[in-house]
Coordinates of C-alpha atoms and ligand atoms in Angstrom, one line a residue:
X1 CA -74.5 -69.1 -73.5
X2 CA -72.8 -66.1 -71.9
X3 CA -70.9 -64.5 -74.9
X4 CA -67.0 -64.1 -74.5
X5 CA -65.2 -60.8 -75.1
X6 CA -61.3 -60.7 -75.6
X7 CA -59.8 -57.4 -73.5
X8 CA -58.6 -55.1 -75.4
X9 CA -55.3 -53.4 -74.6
X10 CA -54.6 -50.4 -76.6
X11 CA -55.6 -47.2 -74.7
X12 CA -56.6 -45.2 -77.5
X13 CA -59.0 -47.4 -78.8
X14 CA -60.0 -48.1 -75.2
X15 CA -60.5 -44.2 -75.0
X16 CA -62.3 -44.1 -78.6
X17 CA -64.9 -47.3 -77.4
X18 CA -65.8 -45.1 -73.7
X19 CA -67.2 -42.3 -76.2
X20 CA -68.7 -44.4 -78.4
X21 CA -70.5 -46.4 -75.3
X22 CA -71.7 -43.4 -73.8
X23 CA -72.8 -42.0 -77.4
X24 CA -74.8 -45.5 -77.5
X25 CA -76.6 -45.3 -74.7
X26 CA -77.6 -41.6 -75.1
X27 CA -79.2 -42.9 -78.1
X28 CA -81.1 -45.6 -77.1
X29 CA -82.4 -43.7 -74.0
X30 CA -83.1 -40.7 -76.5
X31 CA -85.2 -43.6 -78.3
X32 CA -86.7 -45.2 -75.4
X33 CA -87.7 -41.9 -74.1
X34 CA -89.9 -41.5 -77.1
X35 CA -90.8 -45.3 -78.0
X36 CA -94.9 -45.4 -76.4
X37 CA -93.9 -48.6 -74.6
X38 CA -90.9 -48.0 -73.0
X39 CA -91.1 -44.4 -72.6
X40 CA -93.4 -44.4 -69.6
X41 CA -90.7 -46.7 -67.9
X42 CA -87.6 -44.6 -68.8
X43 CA -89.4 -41.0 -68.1
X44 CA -90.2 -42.1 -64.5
X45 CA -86.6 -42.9 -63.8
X46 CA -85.5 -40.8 -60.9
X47 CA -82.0 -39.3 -62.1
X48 CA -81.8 -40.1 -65.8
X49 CA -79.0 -38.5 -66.4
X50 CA -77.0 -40.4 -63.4
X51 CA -78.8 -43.6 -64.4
X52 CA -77.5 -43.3 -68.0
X53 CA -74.2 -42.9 -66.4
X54 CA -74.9 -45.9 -64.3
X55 CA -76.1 -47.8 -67.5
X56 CA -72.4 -46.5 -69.6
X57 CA -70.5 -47.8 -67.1
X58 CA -72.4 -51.5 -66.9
X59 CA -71.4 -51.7 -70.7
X60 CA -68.0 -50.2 -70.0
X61 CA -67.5 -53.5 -67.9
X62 CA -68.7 -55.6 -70.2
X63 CA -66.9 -54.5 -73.4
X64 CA -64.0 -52.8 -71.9
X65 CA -63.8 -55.3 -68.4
X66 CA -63.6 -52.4 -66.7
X67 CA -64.4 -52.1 -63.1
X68 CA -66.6 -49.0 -63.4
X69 CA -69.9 -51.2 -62.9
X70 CA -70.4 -53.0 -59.7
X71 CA -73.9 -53.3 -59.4
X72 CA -76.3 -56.3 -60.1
X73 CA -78.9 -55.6 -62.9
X74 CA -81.1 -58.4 -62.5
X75 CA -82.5 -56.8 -58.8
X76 CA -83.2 -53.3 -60.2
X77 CA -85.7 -54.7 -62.4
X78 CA -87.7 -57.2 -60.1
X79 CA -90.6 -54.3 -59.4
X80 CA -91.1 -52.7 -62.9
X81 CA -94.2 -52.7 -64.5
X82 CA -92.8 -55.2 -67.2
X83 CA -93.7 -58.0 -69.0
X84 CA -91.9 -60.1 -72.3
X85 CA -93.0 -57.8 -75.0
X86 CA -91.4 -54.5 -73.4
X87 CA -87.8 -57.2 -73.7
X88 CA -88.7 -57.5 -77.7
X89 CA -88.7 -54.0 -77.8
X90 CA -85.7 -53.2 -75.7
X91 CA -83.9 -55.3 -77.4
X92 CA -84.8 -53.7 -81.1
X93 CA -83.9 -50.2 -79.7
X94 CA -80.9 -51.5 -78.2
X95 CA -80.0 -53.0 -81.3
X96 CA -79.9 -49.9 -83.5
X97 CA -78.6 -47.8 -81.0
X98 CA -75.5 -50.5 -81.2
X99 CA -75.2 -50.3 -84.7
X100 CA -75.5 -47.0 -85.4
X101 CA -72.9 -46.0 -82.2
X102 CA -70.2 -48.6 -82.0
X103 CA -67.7 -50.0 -83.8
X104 CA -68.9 -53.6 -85.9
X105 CA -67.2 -55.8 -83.3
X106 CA -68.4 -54.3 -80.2
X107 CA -72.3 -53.8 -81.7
X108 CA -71.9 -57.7 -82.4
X109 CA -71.0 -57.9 -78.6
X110 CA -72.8 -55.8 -77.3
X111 CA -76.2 -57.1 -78.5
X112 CA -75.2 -60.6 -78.2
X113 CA -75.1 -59.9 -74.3
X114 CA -78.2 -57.8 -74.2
X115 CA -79.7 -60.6 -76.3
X116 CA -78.9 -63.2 -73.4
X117 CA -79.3 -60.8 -71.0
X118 CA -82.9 -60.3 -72.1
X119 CA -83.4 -64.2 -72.0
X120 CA -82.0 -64.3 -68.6
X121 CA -84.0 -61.8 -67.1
X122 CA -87.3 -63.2 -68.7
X123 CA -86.4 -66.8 -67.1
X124 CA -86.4 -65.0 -64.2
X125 CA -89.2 -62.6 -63.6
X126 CA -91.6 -64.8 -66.0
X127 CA -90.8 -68.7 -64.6
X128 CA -94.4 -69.8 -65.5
X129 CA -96.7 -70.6 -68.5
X130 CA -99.8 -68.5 -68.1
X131 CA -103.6 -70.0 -69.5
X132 CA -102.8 -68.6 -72.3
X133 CA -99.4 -70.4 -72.8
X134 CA -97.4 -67.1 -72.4
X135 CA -94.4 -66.8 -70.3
X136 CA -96.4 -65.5 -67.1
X137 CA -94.7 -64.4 -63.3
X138 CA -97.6 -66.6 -61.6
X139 CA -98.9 -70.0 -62.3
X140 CA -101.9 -70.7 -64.7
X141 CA -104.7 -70.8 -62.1
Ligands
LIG1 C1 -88.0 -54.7 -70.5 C2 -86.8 -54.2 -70.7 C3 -86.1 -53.3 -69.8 C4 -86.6 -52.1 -69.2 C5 -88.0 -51.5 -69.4 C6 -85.6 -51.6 -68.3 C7 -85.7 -50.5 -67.5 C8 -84.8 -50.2 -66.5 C9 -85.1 -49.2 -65.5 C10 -86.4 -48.4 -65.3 C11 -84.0 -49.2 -64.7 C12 -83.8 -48.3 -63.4 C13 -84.3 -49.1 -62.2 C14 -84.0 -48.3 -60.9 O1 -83.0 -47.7 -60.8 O2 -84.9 -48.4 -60.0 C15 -83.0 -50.1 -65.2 C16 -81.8 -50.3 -64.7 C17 -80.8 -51.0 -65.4 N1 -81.0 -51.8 -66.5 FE1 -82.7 -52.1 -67.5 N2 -84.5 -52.4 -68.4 C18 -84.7 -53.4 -69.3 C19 -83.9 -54.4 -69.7 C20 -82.5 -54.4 -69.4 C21 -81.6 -55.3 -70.0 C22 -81.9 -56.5 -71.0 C23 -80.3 -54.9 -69.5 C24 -79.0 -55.5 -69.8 C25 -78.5 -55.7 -71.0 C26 -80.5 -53.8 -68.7 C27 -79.6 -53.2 -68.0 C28 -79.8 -52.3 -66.9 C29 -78.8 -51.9 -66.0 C30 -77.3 -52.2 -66.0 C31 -79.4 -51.1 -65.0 C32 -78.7 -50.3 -63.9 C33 -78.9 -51.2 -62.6 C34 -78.3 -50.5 -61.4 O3 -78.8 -49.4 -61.0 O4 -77.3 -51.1 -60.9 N3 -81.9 -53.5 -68.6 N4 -83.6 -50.7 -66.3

């Protein structure tokens, strides 16, 4: 289920959580960038830098229910060269980036939406059972 997060309404702590968000995903595209299955992905991004920005602000909406994210994530990763176990590892790097760069309460958050997020995604780009009983994106002949 879609994980519910209560706003927030002190500014300072709001200000505190932005640099903390952005310090996250710096890490865990610092991590990807050198992880051999996810760094081929992240290194052939076009724009890193803007991306990352792009990325900050998709978690400043969902912590923060800010407005700074408007796009839809599910589209920009219909063509990657991707398949379940690059969402295992994802989700690990995502993980301790979390931990290590937000507060306890928004980590939690945080990866309980990348964690349905992930699951989401896979439903969607991997709707079939391949011969060998994987989650595959074409039937099993
Ligand atoms: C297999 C795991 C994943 C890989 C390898 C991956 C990689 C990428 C790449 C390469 C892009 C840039 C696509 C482009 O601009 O053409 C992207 C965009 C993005 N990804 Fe992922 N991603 C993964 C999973 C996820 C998950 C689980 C989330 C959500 C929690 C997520 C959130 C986003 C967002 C917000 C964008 C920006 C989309 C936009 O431009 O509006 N990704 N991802």
């Amino acid at each position: 289920m879609e994980p519910v997060i209560p706003p927030i309404e002190d500014g300072a702590e709001r200000d505190r959580l932005e640099i903390a968000i952005d310090d996250c995903v710096r890490r865990f595209y610092a991590k990807g960038a050198e992880d051999p299955l996810l760094g081929p992905i992240f290194m052939a991004i076009d724009g890193l830098d803007q991306h990352i920005g792009i990325v900050a602000n998709f978690w400043s909406r969902t912590l923060l229910g800010t407005e700074r994210y408007q796009g839809q994530p599910f589209a920009a990763h219909i063509n990657l060269p991707i398949e379940p176990q690059h969402f295992t590892r994802w989700l690990e790097l995502f993980s301790v980036s979390a931990n290590e760069a937000l507060p306890k309460t928004q980590a939690e958050q945080a990866i309980a939406k990348a964690a349905h997020m992930t699951q989401c995604f896979q439903s969607g780009l991997f709707p079939f059972v391949g011969a060998d009983g994987k989650a595959s994106r074409v039937p099993a002949p």
